Coordinates of C-alpha atoms in Angstrom, one line a residue:
M280 CA 0.0 0.0 0.0
A281 CA 1.4 3.4 -0.9
E282 CA 1.4 6.4 1.4
P283 CA -1.2 9.0 0.3
K284 CA 0.4 12.1 -1.4
S285 CA 3.8 10.3 -1.6
A286 CA 6.0 10.2 -4.7
A287 CA 5.4 6.4 -4.8
L288 CA 1.6 6.8 -5.3
G289 CA 2.0 9.0 -8.4
A290 CA 4.6 6.7 -9.9
L291 CA 2.6 3.6 -9.3
R292 CA -0.5 5.1 -10.9
R293 CA 1.4 6.2 -13.9
Q294 CA 3.0 2.7 -14.3
F295 CA -0.4 1.1 -13.9
R296 CA -1.8 3.2 -16.7
S297 CA 1.1 2.4 -19.0
L298 CA 1.2 -1.3 -18.2
R299 CA -2.5 -1.7 -18.9
A300 CA -2.2 0.2 -22.2
L301 CA 0.7 -2.2 -23.2
K302 CA -1.6 -5.2 -22.5
V303 CA 0.4 -6.7 -19.6
R304 CA -0.4 -10.4 -19.4
A305 CA 1.6 -11.6 -16.4
W306 CA 2.7 -9.7 -13.4
Q307 CA 4.4 -11.4 -10.4
V308 CA 6.1 -9.4 -7.6
R309 CA 8.6 -10.9 -5.2
I310 CA 11.0 -9.5 -2.6
T311 CA 14.5 -10.4 -3.7
D312 CA 16.6 -9.5 -0.6
I313 CA 16.3 -9.0 3.1
P314 CA 14.7 -5.6 3.9
E315 CA 17.3 -3.1 5.2
R316 CA 16.4 -0.6 7.9
V317 CA 17.7 2.9 7.4
G318 CA 16.6 5.2 10.2
A319 CA 12.8 5.2 10.3
R320 CA 12.5 3.7 6.8
W321 CA 13.0 0.3 5.2
R322 CA 14.6 -0.3 1.9
V323 CA 13.2 -3.3 0.1
A324 CA 14.5 -4.8 -3.2
V325 CA 11.7 -6.0 -5.4
T326 CA 11.6 -7.9 -8.7
Y327 CA 8.7 -7.7 -11.2
Q328 CA 8.3 -10.7 -13.4
H329 CA 6.2 -9.6 -16.3
C330 CA 5.3 -10.0 -20.0
F331 CA 2.9 -8.5 -22.5
V332 CA 0.1 -9.2 -25.0
D333 CA 0.4 -13.0 -25.5
P334 CA -1.4 -15.5 -23.3
G335 CA 1.1 -17.8 -21.7
C336 CA 4.0 -15.5 -22.5
I337 CA 7.3 -16.1 -20.7
T338 CA 8.1 -13.4 -18.1
G339 CA 11.2 -11.3 -17.8
P340 CA 12.5 -9.5 -14.7
V341 CA 12.8 -5.9 -13.7
S342 CA 14.4 -5.2 -10.4
I343 CA 13.8 -2.0 -8.4
E344 CA 14.4 -0.6 -4.9
T345 CA 11.4 0.5 -2.9
T346 CA 11.2 2.6 0.4
W347 CA 8.7 2.0 3.1
V348 CA 7.6 3.5 6.4
E349 CA 5.4 2.1 9.2
R350 CA 2.2 3.9 9.9
A351 CA 0.1 2.6 12.9
G352 CA 1.7 -0.8 12.4
V353 CA 1.0 -0.8 8.6
P354 CA 3.9 -0.7 6.1
R355 CA 3.4 2.0 3.4
M356 CA 5.5 2.6 0.3
V357 CA 6.8 6.1 0.0
A358 CA 9.2 5.9 -2.9
L359 CA 10.4 3.6 -5.6
A360 CA 13.5 4.0 -7.7
P361 CA 13.6 3.2 -11.4
S362 CA 15.4 0.1 -12.5
P363 CA 19.1 0.9 -13.0
S364 CA 20.8 1.5 -16.3
A365 CA 23.0 -1.5 -15.6
Q366 CA 19.8 -3.6 -16.1
D367 CA 18.8 -1.6 -19.2
G368 CA 16.5 0.6 -17.1
P369 CA 14.4 2.4 -16.7
R370 CA 11.9 0.8 -19.0
P371 CA 9.5 3.1 -20.8
W372 CA 6.5 2.1 -18.7
E373 CA 8.5 2.9 -15.5
A374 CA 9.5 6.4 -16.6
S375 CA 6.7 7.7 -18.9
D376 CA 2.9 8.0 -19.3
L377 CA 2.5 6.0 -22.5
V378 CA 0.0 6.1 -25.3
V379 CA -0.2 2.8 -27.1
A380 CA -1.5 1.4 -30.4
V381 CA -2.0 -2.4 -30.7
G382 CA -1.9 -4.2 -34.1
R383 CA -2.0 -7.9 -35.1
R384 CA 1.7 -8.4 -34.8
A385 CA 3.1 -5.2 -33.3
V386 CA 2.5 -2.9 -30.3
V387 CA 3.8 0.6 -30.6
A388 CA 4.1 3.0 -27.6
T389 CA 5.2 6.6 -27.2
T390 CA 4.4 9.7 -25.2
A391 CA 1.5 12.1 -25.7
K392 CA 3.9 14.6 -27.3
Q393 CA 4.7 12.1 -30.1
K394 CA 1.2 10.7 -30.4
G395 CA 0.7 12.1 -33.9
R396 CA 3.1 9.4 -35.3
L397 CA 1.6 6.5 -33.5
A398 CA -0.6 5.3 -36.4
E399 CA 2.1 5.6 -39.0
V400 CA 4.6 3.7 -36.9
L401 CA 2.2 0.9 -36.2
R402 CA 1.2 0.6 -39.9
E403 CA 4.9 0.3 -41.0
A404 CA 5.6 -2.1 -38.1
E405 CA 2.9 -4.4 -39.2
R406 CA 4.4 -4.5 -42.6
A407 CA 7.9 -4.9 -41.3
A408 CA 6.9 -7.9 -39.1
E409 CA 6.3 -10.0 -42.3
V410 CA 9.9 -9.3 -43.4
A411 CA 11.5 -9.8 -40.0
D412 CA 9.8 -13.1 -39.4
R413 CA 11.9 -14.6 -42.3
Y414 CA 15.1 -14.1 -40.3
A415 CA 14.0 -16.0 -37.2
V416 CA 16.7 -18.6 -37.5
D417 CA 15.5 -20.6 -34.6
G418 CA 12.2 -21.2 -36.4
T419 CA 10.1 -19.2 -33.9
P420 CA 9.5 -15.6 -34.8
P421 CA 8.2 -13.3 -32.1
R422 CA 4.5 -13.6 -31.5
H423 CA 4.4 -9.8 -31.3
Y424 CA 7.0 -7.1 -31.7
Q425 CA 7.1 -4.4 -29.1
I426 CA 8.2 -0.9 -30.3
F427 CA 8.9 2.3 -28.4
Y428 CA 9.1 5.5 -30.3
A429 CA 11.2 7.9 -28.2
G430 CA 11.2 11.7 -28.3
E431 CA 14.4 13.5 -27.5
A432 CA 13.9 13.4 -23.7
E433 CA 12.9 9.8 -23.7
W434 CA 15.8 8.7 -25.9
G435 CA 18.2 10.1 -23.3
R436 CA 16.4 8.2 -20.4
W437 CA 14.8 5.0 -21.6
Y438 CA 16.9 1.9 -21.1
G439 CA 19.7 4.1 -19.6
G440 CA 20.2 6.3 -22.7
D441 CA 23.9 6.7 -23.3
R442 CA 23.8 5.5 -26.9
P443 CA 26.4 6.6 -29.5
E444 CA 25.3 9.9 -31.2
W445 CA 24.7 8.2 -34.5
T446 CA 22.3 5.6 -33.2
A447 CA 18.9 5.7 -34.9
G448 CA 17.4 2.7 -33.1
Y449 CA 18.2 -0.5 -31.3
A450 CA 16.8 -3.8 -30.1
V451 CA 17.3 -4.6 -26.4
P452 CA 16.7 -8.0 -24.8
V453 CA 14.4 -7.7 -21.8
G454 CA 14.1 -11.3 -20.6
G455 CA 11.8 -14.2 -21.4
G456 CA 13.2 -14.3 -24.9
H457 CA 11.7 -10.9 -25.7
F458 CA 13.2 -7.8 -27.3
D459 CA 12.1 -4.2 -27.1
V460 CA 12.7 -2.2 -30.2
V461 CA 13.5 1.5 -29.6
L462 CA 13.4 4.2 -32.3
N463 CA 15.1 7.6 -32.0
G464 CA 12.3 10.0 -33.1
K465 CA 14.7 12.9 -33.6
D466 CA 14.9 13.6 -37.3
L467 CA 13.3 10.3 -38.1
H468 CA 11.7 11.0 -41.5
S469 CA 8.8 8.9 -42.9
S470 CA 11.0 8.0 -45.9
V471 CA 13.4 5.9 -43.8
L472 CA 10.9 4.7 -41.1
D473 CA 10.1 1.4 -43.0
D474 CA 13.8 0.6 -43.5
L475 CA 14.6 1.3 -39.8
L476 CA 11.8 -0.9 -38.6
R477 CA 12.7 -3.8 -40.8
H478 CA 16.3 -3.5 -39.5
E479 CA 15.6 -3.3 -35.8
M480 CA 12.7 -5.8 -35.9
T481 CA 15.0 -8.3 -37.7
H482 CA 17.4 -8.0 -34.8
A483 CA 14.5 -8.9 -32.5
A484 CA 13.6 -11.9 -34.7
S485 CA 17.1 -13.2 -35.5
L486 CA 19.2 -12.7 -32.3
P487 CA 19.5 -15.2 -29.4
S488 CA 17.0 -14.6 -26.6
G489 CA 19.7 -13.1 -24.4
G490 CA 21.0 -10.8 -27.1
Y491 CA 24.4 -10.9 -28.6
R492 CA 27.6 -8.8 -28.0
T493 CA 28.7 -8.3 -31.6
G494 CA 32.4 -7.5 -31.6
D495 CA 34.2 -9.3 -34.4
N496 CA 30.9 -10.4 -35.9
W497 CA 29.2 -7.0 -35.9
W498 CA 29.3 -7.0 -39.7
L499 CA 27.3 -10.2 -39.8
V500 CA 24.6 -9.2 -37.3
E501 CA 24.2 -5.7 -38.8
G502 CA 24.5 -7.0 -42.4
V503 CA 21.6 -9.4 -42.0
A504 CA 19.5 -6.6 -40.5
D505 CA 20.4 -4.3 -43.3
L506 CA 19.6 -7.0 -45.8
A507 CA 16.1 -7.1 -44.4
A508 CA 16.0 -3.3 -44.3
A509 CA 16.9 -3.1 -48.0
G510 CA 13.6 -4.7 -48.8
G511 CA 14.8 -6.6 -51.9
R512 CA 16.2 -3.5 -53.6
P513 CA 19.2 -4.0 -55.9
V514 CA 22.6 -3.3 -54.7
S515 CA 22.8 -0.3 -57.0
R516 CA 20.0 1.4 -55.0
Y517 CA 21.6 0.7 -51.5
E518 CA 21.6 4.1 -49.9
S519 CA 25.0 3.8 -48.2
L520 CA 26.9 2.8 -51.4
G521 CA 28.4 6.3 -51.8
D522 CA 29.8 6.1 -48.2
V523 CA 31.3 2.6 -48.9
R524 CA 32.9 4.0 -52.0
R525 CA 34.5 6.8 -49.9
L526 CA 35.8 4.1 -47.5
V527 CA 37.2 2.0 -50.2
S528 CA 38.8 4.9 -52.0
G529 CA 40.6 5.6 -48.7
G530 CA 42.3 2.3 -48.9
W531 CA 39.9 0.0 -47.0
K532 CA 40.8 -3.7 -47.5
G533 CA 39.1 -5.4 -44.6
P534 CA 39.0 -7.4 -42.5
L535 CA 35.3 -7.7 -41.8
S536 CA 35.9 -8.4 -38.1
A537 CA 37.1 -4.7 -37.8
A538 CA 34.0 -3.2 -39.4
E539 CA 32.2 -2.0 -36.3
P540 CA 32.3 1.8 -36.0
G541 CA 33.5 3.5 -32.8
E542 CA 31.3 5.8 -30.6
R543 CA 32.9 8.8 -32.1
A544 CA 32.6 7.8 -35.8
T545 CA 31.3 10.3 -38.2
D546 CA 28.0 9.8 -39.9
W547 CA 29.6 8.7 -43.2
Q548 CA 31.9 6.3 -41.4
V549 CA 28.9 4.7 -39.6
S550 CA 27.0 4.5 -42.9
A551 CA 30.0 2.9 -44.6
A552 CA 30.4 0.3 -41.8
Y553 CA 26.8 -0.8 -42.2
G554 CA 27.3 -0.9 -45.9
V555 CA 30.3 -3.2 -45.5
G556 CA 28.2 -5.6 -43.5
Y557 CA 25.3 -5.4 -45.9
L558 CA 27.4 -6.0 -49.0
A559 CA 29.3 -8.9 -47.5
V560 CA 26.0 -10.6 -46.4
R561 CA 24.5 -9.8 -49.8
H562 CA 27.4 -11.5 -51.5
L563 CA 27.0 -14.6 -49.3
V564 CA 23.3 -14.7 -50.3
D565 CA 24.1 -14.3 -54.0
R566 CA 26.7 -17.1 -53.9
F567 CA 25.0 -19.6 -51.6
G568 CA 21.4 -18.5 -51.2
E569 CA 19.6 -16.8 -48.3
Q570 CA 18.9 -20.0 -46.3
T571 CA 22.5 -21.1 -46.4
M572 CA 23.7 -17.7 -45.3
L573 CA 21.2 -17.8 -42.4
D574 CA 22.6 -21.3 -41.5
F575 CA 26.0 -19.6 -41.2
F576 CA 24.5 -16.8 -39.1
K577 CA 22.9 -19.3 -36.8
A578 CA 26.1 -21.2 -36.4
V579 CA 28.1 -18.1 -35.5
V580 CA 25.6 -16.0 -33.6
H581 CA 23.4 -18.7 -31.9
E582 CA 25.8 -21.6 -31.6
R583 CA 28.9 -19.5 -30.9
K584 CA 31.0 -21.3 -33.5
S585 CA 34.0 -19.4 -34.9
P586 CA 33.6 -18.1 -38.4
D587 CA 36.3 -20.6 -39.5
E588 CA 34.4 -23.6 -38.1
A589 CA 31.0 -22.4 -39.3
S590 CA 32.3 -21.5 -42.8
T591 CA 33.8 -25.0 -43.4
A592 CA 30.6 -26.7 -42.1
V593 CA 28.1 -24.5 -43.9
F594 CA 29.8 -23.3 -47.0
G595 CA 32.4 -25.9 -47.5
E596 CA 35.1 -23.3 -47.8
S597 CA 37.7 -21.8 -45.4
W598 CA 36.7 -18.5 -43.8
Q599 CA 39.9 -16.8 -44.8
S600 CA 39.3 -17.5 -48.5
L601 CA 35.6 -16.6 -48.3
Q602 CA 36.2 -13.4 -46.3
D603 CA 38.8 -12.3 -48.9
D604 CA 36.1 -12.9 -51.5
C605 CA 33.6 -10.8 -49.6
V606 CA 36.1 -8.0 -49.2
S607 CA 36.8 -8.1 -52.9
Y608 CA 33.1 -7.9 -53.6
V609 CA 32.6 -5.0 -51.3
R610 CA 35.4 -3.1 -53.0
S611 CA 34.1 -4.0 -56.5
A612 CA 30.4 -3.1 -55.7
A613 CA 31.5 0.3 -54.4
S614 CA 33.8 1.2 -57.3

């Protein structure tokens, strides 16, 4: 029970509204540590196990700290802290009053200030789901995709903020095998919304349930997502081709494992890095077919095999030879 007029009461009411709008399906609360007394107050660590929309969905955790006082022998909550950034917090439903649109395959949420784009984002997300489903290499695409459209203030706060300046969106694992897709609403034009949704929703469909720290295989993870984003367009119409050309003309010769851009990369360098991943993956598809490329992706990203081991098993070629071929293709396609 919350103390009347306390900060906790307002926060709980806001969260209740947002959770209901998001179609919360399961909600289990448990105390996760021994309560700690601090003066006249008690600090209590609490975990919410929860999931949305789908009956029988697998829950994921959010852990927070609550503060309680005793009033006439009755404990009352007076404050609750948001989940920490180390746990990809706070979640949008913790931090914001959300307005939500629910479709057949997608749920899109934002704040009242961004409400005017809600219908458009949902419409494009429903279309993008059909594409992203194809890249569910474990055979089970998400039953629904959860998408949060962030205004400038929300982008800096939801899921801890602190993303590289060039980030347009991301997919974050939230437990229970679920991902939340987050879009940066700043300067997000309708002309690129469909590509961005296909890209990020493909991450949600294709990555292992706990996510994946890309590192040396960044090119593969992002290349598959950009293959989906391209929507079947020919290589000649790939929007980052000019930036790849600039990279190649500067002497780029690989390797693919070094493609990931740094946090301080310029816009064209980021664009070129994604282009390298896309072109390399596109070349693998052209040579071996999309399904075989996805078998390689599954072996590397889900089964954690080295590219050397996966390449020999899936393609019947050494990875060094095949990587050299991909690099040559990237250079040729951009020339």
